[in-house]
PDB file of C-alpha atoms in Angstrom:
ATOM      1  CA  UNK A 212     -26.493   3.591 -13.091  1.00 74.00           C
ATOM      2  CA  UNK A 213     -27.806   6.303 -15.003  1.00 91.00           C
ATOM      3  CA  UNK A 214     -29.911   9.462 -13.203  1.00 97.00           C
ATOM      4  CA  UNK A 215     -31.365  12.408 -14.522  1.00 98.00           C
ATOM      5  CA  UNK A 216     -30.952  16.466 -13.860  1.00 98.00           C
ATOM      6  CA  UNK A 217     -34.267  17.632 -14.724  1.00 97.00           C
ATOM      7  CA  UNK A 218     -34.157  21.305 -16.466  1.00 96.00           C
ATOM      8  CA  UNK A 219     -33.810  22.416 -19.703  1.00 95.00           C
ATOM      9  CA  UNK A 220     -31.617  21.015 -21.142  1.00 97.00           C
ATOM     10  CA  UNK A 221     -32.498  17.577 -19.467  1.00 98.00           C
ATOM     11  CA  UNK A 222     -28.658  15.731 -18.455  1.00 98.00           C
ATOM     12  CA  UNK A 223     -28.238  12.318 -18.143  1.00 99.00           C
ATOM     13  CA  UNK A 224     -25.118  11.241 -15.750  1.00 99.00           C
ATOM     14  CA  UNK A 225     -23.801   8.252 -14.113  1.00 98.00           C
ATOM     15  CA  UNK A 226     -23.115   7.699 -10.801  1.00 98.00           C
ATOM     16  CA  UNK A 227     -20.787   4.997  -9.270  1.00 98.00           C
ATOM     17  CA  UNK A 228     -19.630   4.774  -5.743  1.00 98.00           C
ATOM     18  CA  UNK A 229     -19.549   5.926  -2.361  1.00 96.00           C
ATOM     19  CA  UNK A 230     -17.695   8.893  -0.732  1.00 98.00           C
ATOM     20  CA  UNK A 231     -16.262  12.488  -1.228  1.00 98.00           C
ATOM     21  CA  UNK A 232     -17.383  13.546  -5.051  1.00 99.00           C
ATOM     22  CA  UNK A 233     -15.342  13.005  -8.145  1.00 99.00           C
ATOM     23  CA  UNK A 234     -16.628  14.135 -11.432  1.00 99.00           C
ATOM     24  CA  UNK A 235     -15.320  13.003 -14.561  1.00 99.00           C
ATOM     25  CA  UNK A 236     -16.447  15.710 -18.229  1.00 99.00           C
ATOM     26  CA  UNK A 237     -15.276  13.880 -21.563  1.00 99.00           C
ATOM     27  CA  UNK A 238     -14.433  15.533 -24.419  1.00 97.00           C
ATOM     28  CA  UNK A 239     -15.855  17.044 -28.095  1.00 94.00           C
ATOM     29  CA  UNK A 240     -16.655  13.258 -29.264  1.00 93.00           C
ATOM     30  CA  UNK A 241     -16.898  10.812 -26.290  1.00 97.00           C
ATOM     31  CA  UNK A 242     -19.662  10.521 -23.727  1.00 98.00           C
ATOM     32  CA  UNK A 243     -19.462   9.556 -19.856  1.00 98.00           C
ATOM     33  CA  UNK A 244     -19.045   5.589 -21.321  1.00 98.00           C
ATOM     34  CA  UNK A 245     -15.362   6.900 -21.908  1.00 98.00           C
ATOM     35  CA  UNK A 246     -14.702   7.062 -18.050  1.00 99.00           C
ATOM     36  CA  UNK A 247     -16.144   3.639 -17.631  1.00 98.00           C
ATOM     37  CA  UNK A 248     -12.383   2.353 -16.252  1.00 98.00           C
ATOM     38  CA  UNK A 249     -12.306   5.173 -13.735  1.00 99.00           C
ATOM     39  CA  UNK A 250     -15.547   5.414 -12.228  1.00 99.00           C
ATOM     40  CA  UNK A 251     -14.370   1.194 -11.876  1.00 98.00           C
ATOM     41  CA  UNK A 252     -11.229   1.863 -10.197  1.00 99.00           C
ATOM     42  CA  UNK A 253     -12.486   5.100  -8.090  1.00 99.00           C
ATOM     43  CA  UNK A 254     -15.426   4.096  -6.904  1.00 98.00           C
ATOM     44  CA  UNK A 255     -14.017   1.928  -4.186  1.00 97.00           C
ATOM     45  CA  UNK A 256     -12.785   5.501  -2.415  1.00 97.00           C
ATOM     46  CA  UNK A 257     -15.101   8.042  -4.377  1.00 98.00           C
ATOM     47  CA  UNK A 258     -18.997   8.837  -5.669  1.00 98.00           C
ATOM     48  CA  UNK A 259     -17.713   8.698  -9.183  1.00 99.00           C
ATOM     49  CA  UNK A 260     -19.751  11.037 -11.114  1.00 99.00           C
ATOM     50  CA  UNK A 261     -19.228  11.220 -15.766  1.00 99.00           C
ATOM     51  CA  UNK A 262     -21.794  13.036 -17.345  1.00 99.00           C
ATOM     52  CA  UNK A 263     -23.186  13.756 -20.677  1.00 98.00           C
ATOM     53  CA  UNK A 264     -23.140  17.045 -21.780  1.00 98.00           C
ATOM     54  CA  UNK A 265     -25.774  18.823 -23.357  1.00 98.00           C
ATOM     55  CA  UNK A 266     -26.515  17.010 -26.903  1.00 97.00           C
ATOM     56  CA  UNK A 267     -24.701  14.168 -26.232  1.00 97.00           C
ATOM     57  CA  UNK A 268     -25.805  11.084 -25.253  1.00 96.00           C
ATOM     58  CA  UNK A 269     -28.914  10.619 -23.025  1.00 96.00           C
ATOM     59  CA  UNK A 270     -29.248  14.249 -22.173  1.00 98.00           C
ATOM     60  CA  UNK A 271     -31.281  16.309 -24.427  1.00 97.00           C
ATOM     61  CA  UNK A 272     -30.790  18.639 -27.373  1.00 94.00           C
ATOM     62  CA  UNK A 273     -31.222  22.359 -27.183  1.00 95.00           C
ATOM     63  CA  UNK A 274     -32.201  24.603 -29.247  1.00 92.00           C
ATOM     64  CA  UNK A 275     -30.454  27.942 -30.491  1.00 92.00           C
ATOM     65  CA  UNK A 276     -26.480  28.092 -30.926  1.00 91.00           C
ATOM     66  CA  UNK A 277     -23.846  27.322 -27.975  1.00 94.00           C
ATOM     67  CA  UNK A 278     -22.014  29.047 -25.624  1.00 92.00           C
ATOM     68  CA  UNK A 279     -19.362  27.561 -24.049  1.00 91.00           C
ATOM     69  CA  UNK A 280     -20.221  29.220 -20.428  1.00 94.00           C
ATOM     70  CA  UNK A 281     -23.923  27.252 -21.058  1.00 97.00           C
ATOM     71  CA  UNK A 282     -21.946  24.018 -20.123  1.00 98.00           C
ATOM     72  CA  UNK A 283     -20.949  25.558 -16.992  1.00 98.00           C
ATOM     73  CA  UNK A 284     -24.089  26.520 -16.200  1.00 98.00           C
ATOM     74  CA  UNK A 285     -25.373  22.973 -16.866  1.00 98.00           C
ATOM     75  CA  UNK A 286     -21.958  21.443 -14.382  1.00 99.00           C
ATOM     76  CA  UNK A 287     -23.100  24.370 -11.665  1.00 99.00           C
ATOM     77  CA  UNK A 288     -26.885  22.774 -12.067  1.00 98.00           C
ATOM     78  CA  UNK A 289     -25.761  19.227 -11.315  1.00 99.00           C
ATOM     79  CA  UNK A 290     -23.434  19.590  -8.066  1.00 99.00           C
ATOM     80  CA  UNK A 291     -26.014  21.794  -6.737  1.00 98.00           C
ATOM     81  CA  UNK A 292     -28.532  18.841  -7.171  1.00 98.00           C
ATOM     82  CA  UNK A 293     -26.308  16.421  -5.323  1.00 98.00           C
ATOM     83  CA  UNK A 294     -25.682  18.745  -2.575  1.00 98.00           C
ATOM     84  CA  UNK A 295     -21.870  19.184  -3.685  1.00 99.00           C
ATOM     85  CA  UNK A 296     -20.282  21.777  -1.561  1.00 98.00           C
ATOM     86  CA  UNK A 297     -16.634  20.902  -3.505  1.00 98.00           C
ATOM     87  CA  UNK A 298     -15.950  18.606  -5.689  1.00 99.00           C
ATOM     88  CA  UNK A 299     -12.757  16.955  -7.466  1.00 99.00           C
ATOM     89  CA  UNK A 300     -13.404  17.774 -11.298  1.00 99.00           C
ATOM     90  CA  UNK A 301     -11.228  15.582 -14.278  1.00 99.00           C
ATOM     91  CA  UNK A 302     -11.773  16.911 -17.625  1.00 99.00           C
ATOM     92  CA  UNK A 303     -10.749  15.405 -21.630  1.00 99.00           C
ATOM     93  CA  UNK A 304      -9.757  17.830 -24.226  1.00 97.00           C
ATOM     94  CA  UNK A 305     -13.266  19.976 -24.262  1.00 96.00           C
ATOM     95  CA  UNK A 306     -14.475  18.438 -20.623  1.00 98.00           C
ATOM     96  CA  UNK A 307     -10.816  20.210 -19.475  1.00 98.00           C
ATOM     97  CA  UNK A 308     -11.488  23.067 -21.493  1.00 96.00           C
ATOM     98  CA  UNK A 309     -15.431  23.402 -19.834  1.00 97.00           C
ATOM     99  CA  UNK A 310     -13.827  23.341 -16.638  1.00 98.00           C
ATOM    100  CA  UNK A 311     -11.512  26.082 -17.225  1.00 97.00           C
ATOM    101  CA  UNK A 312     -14.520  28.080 -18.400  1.00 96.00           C
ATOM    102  CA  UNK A 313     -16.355  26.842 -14.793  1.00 98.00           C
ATOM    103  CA  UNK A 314     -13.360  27.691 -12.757  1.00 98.00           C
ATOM    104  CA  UNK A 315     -13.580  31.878 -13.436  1.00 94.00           C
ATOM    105  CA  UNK A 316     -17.088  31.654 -11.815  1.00 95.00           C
ATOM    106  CA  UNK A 317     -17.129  28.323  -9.576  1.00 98.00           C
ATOM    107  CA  UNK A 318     -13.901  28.522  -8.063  1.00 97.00           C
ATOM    108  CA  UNK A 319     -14.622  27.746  -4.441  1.00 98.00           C
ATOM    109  CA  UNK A 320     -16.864  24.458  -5.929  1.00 99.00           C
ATOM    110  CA  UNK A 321     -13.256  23.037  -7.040  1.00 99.00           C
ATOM    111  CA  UNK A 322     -11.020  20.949  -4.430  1.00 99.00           C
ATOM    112  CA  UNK A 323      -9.242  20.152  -7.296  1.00 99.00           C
ATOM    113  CA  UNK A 324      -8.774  20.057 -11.342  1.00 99.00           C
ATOM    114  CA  UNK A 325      -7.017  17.557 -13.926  1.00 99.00           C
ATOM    115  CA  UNK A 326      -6.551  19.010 -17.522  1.00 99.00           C
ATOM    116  CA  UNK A 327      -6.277  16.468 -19.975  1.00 99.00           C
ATOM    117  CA  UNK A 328      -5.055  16.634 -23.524  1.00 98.00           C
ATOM    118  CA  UNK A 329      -6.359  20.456 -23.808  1.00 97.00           C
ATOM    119  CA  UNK A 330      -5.685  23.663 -25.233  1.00 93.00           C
ATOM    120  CA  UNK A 331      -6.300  26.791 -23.773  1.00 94.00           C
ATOM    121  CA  UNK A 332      -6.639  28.707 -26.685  1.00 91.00           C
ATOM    122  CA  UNK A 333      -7.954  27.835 -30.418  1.00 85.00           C
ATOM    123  CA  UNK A 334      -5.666  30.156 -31.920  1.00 79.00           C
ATOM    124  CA  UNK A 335      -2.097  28.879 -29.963  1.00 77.00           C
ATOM    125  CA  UNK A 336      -3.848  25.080 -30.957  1.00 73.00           C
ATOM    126  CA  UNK A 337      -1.500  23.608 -33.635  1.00 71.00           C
ATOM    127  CA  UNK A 338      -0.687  25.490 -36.715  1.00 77.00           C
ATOM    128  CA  UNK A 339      -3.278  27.450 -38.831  1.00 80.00           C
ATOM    129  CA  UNK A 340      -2.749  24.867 -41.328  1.00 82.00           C
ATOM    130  CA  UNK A 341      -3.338  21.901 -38.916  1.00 80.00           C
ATOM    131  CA  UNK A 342      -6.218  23.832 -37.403  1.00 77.00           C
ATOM    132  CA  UNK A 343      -8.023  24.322 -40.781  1.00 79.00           C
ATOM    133  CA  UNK A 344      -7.566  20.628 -41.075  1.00 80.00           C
ATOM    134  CA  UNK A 345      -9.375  19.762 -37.729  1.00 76.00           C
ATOM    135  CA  UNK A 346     -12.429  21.732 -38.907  1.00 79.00           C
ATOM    136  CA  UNK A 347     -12.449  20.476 -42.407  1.00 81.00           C
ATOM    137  CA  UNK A 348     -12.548  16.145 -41.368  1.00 78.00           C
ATOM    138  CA  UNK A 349     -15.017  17.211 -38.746  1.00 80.00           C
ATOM    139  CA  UNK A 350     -17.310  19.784 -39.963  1.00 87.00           C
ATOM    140  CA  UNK A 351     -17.180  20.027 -43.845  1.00 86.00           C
ATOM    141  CA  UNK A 352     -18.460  16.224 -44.924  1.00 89.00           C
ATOM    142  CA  UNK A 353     -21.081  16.273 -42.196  1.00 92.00           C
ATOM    143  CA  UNK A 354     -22.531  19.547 -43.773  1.00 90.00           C
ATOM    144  CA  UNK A 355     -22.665  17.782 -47.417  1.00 92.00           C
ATOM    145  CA  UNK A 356     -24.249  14.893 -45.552  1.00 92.00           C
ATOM    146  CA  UNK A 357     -22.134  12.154 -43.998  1.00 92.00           C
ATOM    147  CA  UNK A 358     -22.571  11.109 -40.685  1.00 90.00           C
ATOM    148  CA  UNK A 359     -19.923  10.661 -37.574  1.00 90.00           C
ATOM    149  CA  UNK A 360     -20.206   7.064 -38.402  1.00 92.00           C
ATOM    150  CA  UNK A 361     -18.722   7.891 -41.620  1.00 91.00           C
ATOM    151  CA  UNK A 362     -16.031   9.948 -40.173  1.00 89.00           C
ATOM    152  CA  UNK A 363     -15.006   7.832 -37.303  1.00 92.00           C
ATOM    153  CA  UNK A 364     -11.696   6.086 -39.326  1.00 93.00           C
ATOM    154  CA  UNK A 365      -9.881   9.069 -39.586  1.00 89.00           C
ATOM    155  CA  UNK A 366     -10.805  11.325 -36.859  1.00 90.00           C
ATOM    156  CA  UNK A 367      -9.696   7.898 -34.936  1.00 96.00           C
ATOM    157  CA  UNK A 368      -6.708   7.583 -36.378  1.00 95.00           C
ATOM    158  CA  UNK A 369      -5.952  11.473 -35.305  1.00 92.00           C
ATOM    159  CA  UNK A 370      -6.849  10.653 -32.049  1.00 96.00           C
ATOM    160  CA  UNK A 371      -4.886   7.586 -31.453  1.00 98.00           C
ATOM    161  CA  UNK A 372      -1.277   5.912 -30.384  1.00 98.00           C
ATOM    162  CA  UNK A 373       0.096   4.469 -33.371  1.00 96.00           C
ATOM    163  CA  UNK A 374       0.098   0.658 -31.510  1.00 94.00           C
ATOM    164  CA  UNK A 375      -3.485   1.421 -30.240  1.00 98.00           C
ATOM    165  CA  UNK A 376      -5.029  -1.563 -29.685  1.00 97.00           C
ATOM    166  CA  UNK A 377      -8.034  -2.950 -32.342  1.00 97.00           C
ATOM    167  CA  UNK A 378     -10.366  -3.126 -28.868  1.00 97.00           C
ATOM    168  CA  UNK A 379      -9.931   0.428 -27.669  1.00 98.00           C
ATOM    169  CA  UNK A 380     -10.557   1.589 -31.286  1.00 98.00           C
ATOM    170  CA  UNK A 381     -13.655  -0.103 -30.913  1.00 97.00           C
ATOM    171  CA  UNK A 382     -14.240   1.624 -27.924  1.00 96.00           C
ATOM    172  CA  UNK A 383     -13.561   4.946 -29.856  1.00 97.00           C
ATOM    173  CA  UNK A 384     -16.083   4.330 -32.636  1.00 97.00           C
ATOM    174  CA  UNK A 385     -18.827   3.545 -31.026  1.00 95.00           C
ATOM    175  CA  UNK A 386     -18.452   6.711 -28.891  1.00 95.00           C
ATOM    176  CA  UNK A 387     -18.284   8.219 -31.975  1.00 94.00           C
ATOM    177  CA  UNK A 388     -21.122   6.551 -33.510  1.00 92.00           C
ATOM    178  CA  UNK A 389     -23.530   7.930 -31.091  1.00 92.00           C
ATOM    179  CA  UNK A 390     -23.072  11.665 -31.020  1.00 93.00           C
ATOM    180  CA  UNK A 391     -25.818  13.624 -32.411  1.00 93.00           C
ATOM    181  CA  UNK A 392     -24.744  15.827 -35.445  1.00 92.00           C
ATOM    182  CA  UNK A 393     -26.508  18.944 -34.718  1.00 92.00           C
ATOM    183  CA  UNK A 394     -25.082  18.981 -31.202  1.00 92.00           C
ATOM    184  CA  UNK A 395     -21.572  18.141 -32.428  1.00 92.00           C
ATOM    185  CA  UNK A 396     -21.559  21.151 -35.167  1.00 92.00           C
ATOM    186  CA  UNK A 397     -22.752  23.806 -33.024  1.00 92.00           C
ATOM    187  CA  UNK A 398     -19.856  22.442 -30.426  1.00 92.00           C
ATOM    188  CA  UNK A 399     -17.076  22.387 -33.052  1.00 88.00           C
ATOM    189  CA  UNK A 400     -18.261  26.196 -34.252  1.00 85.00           C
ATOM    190  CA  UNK A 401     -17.973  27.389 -30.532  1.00 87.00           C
ATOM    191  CA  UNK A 402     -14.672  25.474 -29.976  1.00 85.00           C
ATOM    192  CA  UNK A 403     -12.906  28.020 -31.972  1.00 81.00           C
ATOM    193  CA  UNK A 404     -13.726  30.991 -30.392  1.00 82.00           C
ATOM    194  CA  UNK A 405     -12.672  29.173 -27.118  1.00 89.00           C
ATOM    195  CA  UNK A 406      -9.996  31.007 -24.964  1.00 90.00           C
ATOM    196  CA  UNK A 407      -8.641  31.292 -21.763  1.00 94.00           C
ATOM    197  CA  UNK A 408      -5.427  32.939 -22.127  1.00 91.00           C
ATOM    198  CA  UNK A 409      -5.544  35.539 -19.360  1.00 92.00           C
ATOM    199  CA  UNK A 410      -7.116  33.512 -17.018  1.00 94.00           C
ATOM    200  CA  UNK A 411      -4.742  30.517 -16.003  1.00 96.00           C
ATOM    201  CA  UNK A 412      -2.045  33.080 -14.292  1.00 96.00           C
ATOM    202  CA  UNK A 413      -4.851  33.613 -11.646  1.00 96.00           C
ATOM    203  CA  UNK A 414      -5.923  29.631 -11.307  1.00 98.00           C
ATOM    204  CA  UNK A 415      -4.935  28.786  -7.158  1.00 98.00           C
ATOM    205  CA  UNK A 416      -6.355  25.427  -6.824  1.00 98.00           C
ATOM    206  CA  UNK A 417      -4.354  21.969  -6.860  1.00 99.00           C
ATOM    207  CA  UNK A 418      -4.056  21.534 -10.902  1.00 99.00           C
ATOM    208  CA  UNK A 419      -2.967  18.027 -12.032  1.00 99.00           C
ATOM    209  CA  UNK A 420      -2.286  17.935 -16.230  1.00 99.00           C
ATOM    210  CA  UNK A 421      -1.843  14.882 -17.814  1.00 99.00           C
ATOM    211  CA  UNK A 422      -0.805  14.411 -21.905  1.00 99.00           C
ATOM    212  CA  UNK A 423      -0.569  11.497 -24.221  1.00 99.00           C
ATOM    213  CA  UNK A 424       3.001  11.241 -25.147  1.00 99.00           C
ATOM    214  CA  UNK A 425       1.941  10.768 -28.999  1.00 98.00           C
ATOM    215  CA  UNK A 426      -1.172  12.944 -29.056  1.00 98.00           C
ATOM    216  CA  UNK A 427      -1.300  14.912 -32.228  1.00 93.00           C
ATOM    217  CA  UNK A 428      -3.830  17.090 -31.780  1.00 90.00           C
ATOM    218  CA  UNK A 429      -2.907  18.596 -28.154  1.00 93.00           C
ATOM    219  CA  UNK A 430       0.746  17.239 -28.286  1.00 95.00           C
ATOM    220  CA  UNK A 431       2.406  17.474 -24.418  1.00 98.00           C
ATOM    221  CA  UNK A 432       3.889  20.667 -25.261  1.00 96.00           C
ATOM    222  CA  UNK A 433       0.874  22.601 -24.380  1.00 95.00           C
ATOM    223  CA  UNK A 434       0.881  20.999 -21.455  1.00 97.00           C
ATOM    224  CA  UNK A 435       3.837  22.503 -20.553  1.00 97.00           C
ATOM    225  CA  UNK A 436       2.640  25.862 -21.838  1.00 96.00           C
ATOM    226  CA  UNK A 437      -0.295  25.461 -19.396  1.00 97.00           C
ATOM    227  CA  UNK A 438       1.905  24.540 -16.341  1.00 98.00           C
ATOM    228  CA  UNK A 439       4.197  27.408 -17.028  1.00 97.00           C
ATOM    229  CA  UNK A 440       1.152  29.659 -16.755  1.00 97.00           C
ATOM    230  CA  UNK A 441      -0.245  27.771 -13.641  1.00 98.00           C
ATOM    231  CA  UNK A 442       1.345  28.367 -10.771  1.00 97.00           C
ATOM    232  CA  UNK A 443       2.129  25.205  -8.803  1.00 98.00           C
ATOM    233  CA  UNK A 444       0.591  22.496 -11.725  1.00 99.00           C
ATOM    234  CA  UNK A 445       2.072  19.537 -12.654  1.00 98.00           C
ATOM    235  CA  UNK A 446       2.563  17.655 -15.801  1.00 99.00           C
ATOM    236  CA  UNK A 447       2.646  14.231 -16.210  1.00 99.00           C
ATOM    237  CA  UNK A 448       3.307  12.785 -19.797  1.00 99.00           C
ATOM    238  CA  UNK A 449       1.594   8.807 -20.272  1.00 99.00           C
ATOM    239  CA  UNK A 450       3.470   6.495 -22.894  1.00 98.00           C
ATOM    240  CA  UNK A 451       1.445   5.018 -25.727  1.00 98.00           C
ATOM    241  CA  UNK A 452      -1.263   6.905 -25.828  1.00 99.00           C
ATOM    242  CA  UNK A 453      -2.562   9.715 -27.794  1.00 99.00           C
ATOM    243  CA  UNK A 454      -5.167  12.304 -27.128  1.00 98.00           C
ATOM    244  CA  UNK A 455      -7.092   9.391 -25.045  1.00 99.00           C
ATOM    245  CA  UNK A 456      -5.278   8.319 -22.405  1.00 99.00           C
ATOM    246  CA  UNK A 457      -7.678   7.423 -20.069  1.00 99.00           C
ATOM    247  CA  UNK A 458      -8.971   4.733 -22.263  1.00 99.00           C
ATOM    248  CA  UNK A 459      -5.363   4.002 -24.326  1.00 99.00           C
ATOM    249  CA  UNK A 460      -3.469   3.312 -20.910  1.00 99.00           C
ATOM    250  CA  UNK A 461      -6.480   3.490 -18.375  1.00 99.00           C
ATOM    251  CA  UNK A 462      -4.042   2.031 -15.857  1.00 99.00           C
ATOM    252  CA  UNK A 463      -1.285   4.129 -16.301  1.00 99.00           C
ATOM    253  CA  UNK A 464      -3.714   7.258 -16.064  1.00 99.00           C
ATOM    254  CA  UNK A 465      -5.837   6.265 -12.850  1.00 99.00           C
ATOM    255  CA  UNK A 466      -2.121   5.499 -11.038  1.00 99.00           C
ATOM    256  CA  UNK A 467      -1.443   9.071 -11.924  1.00 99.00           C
ATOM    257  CA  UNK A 468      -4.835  10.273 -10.869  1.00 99.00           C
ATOM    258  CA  UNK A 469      -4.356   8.486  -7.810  1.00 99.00           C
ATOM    259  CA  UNK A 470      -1.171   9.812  -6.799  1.00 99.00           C
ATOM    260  CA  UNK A 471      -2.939  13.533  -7.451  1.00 99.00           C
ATOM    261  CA  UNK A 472      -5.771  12.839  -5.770  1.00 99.00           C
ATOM    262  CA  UNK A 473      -4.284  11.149  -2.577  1.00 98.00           C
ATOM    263  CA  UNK A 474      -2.997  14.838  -1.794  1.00 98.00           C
ATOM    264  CA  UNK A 475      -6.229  16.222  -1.560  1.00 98.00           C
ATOM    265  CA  UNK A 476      -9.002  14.056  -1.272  1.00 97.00           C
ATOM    266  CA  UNK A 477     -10.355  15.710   1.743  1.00 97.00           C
ATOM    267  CA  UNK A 478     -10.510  19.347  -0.141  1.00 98.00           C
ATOM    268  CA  UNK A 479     -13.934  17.913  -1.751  1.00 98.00           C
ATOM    269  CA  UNK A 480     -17.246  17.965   0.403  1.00 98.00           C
ATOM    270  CA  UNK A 481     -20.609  18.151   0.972  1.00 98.00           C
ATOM    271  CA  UNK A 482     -23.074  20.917   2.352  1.00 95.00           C
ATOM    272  CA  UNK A 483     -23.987  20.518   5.539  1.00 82.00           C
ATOM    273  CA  UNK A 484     -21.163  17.448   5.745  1.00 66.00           C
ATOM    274  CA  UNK A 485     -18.127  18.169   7.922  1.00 47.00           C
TER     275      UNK A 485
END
């Protein structure tokens, strides 16, 4: 069921569930459709929360160019509207990266945070030469004109497992297919000023990170970068599946989640909820 967080911009969210808060960000291309097999599974125990960020999906456009700390401000905007004290956050690639940007400000919001397939920095993210790349498929044909639609085959196949199934590419382009161009430019312009370098030494809440074992574009070795640099973190690494596990091996990454979560499901809460 999808509700509404009036303000400007306007964001559009689903809500699944009953229980302590669980909120689910997805990353640079997806929408909250892409955490359709969680907010399945969690619901049972949780109020499964996946929003759409600003410009994507439901919720409106803005005008002007992004920063990043405006999707925090958006993410601060909805717990407060569902009276969310604490809540347990789970973030893709740019939804992990948005909540390392909410954490320096909204630390005592967080019961916990899972980091998925992110960087933490654009410039220690892959190679300059693999970097320029990224850019180029996403940003260069869209300014002469194309659409998403027309770049979906081979940012998909950068994304994926190589025995990703025909289904879950599917799954992938229409996510793709949906995203607003405007929105998705000014987002890939402020991705690369993105870092958090000096911040992760200082991170003291329960951090789960979880990599696809064949991602290419946030390979599990910056995981391990990013649990070196957060104290007490843990890494785990899922089998076939890229940079989109959660909907490559959905089972595979809610048993994880599970297992994380279990530890510290009571650290989330409501105001005036004991």
């Amino acid at each position: 069921m999808y509700k509404f967080l009036d303000g400007c911009p306007r964001i559009s969210y689903s809500i699944v569930g009953k229980g302590l808060p669980l909120i689910f960000l997805h990353g640079i291309g997806g929408n909250s459709l892409n955490w359709q097999d969680q907010q399945k599974y969690f619901s049972k125990n949780f109020t499964t929360i996946a929003w759409n960020a600003r410009g994507y999906s439901l919720s409106e456009d803005y005008t002007g160019p992004l920063k990043f700390s405006d999707f925090s401000k958006d993410l601060l905007r909805l717990i407060d509207s569902l009276n969310i004290k604490k809540a347990h956050f789970v973030g893709l690639s740019m939804g992990a990266r948005i909540l390392m940007d909410f954490y320096s400000n909204n630390k005592i919001r967080i019961a916990s945070l899972t980091l998925c397939d992110c960087y933490y920095s654009f410039k220690n993210f892959l190679n300059p030469k693999e970097r320029k790349k990224y850019i180029e498929i996403r940003q260069k044909p869209l300014l002469e004109g194309k659409s998403l639609t027309d770049l979906a085959p081979e940012i998909i196949k950068s994304l994926v497992s190589p025995n990703c199934s025909e289904s879950v590419r599917k799954k992938i382009y229409e996510s793709l297919s949906t995203i607003r161009k405007e929105s998705y430019l000014k987002t890939i312009k402020e991705a690369t000023n993105y870092d958090v370098t000096h911040q992760l030494s200082s991170f003291t809440v329960p951090v789960q990170l979880i990599y696809g074992e064949d991602d290419k574009l946030t390979p599990p070795s910056l995981g391990l970068e990013i649990k070196n640099k957060i104290n007490g973190s843990k890494l785990s690494i899922i089998k076939d599946a890229g940079h989109l596990p959660n909907i490559e091996q959905p089972k595979k990454f809610n048993d994880v989640l599970e297992e994380f979560l279990s530890q510290y499901k009571n650290c989330a809460e409501y105001y005036g909820k004991t």
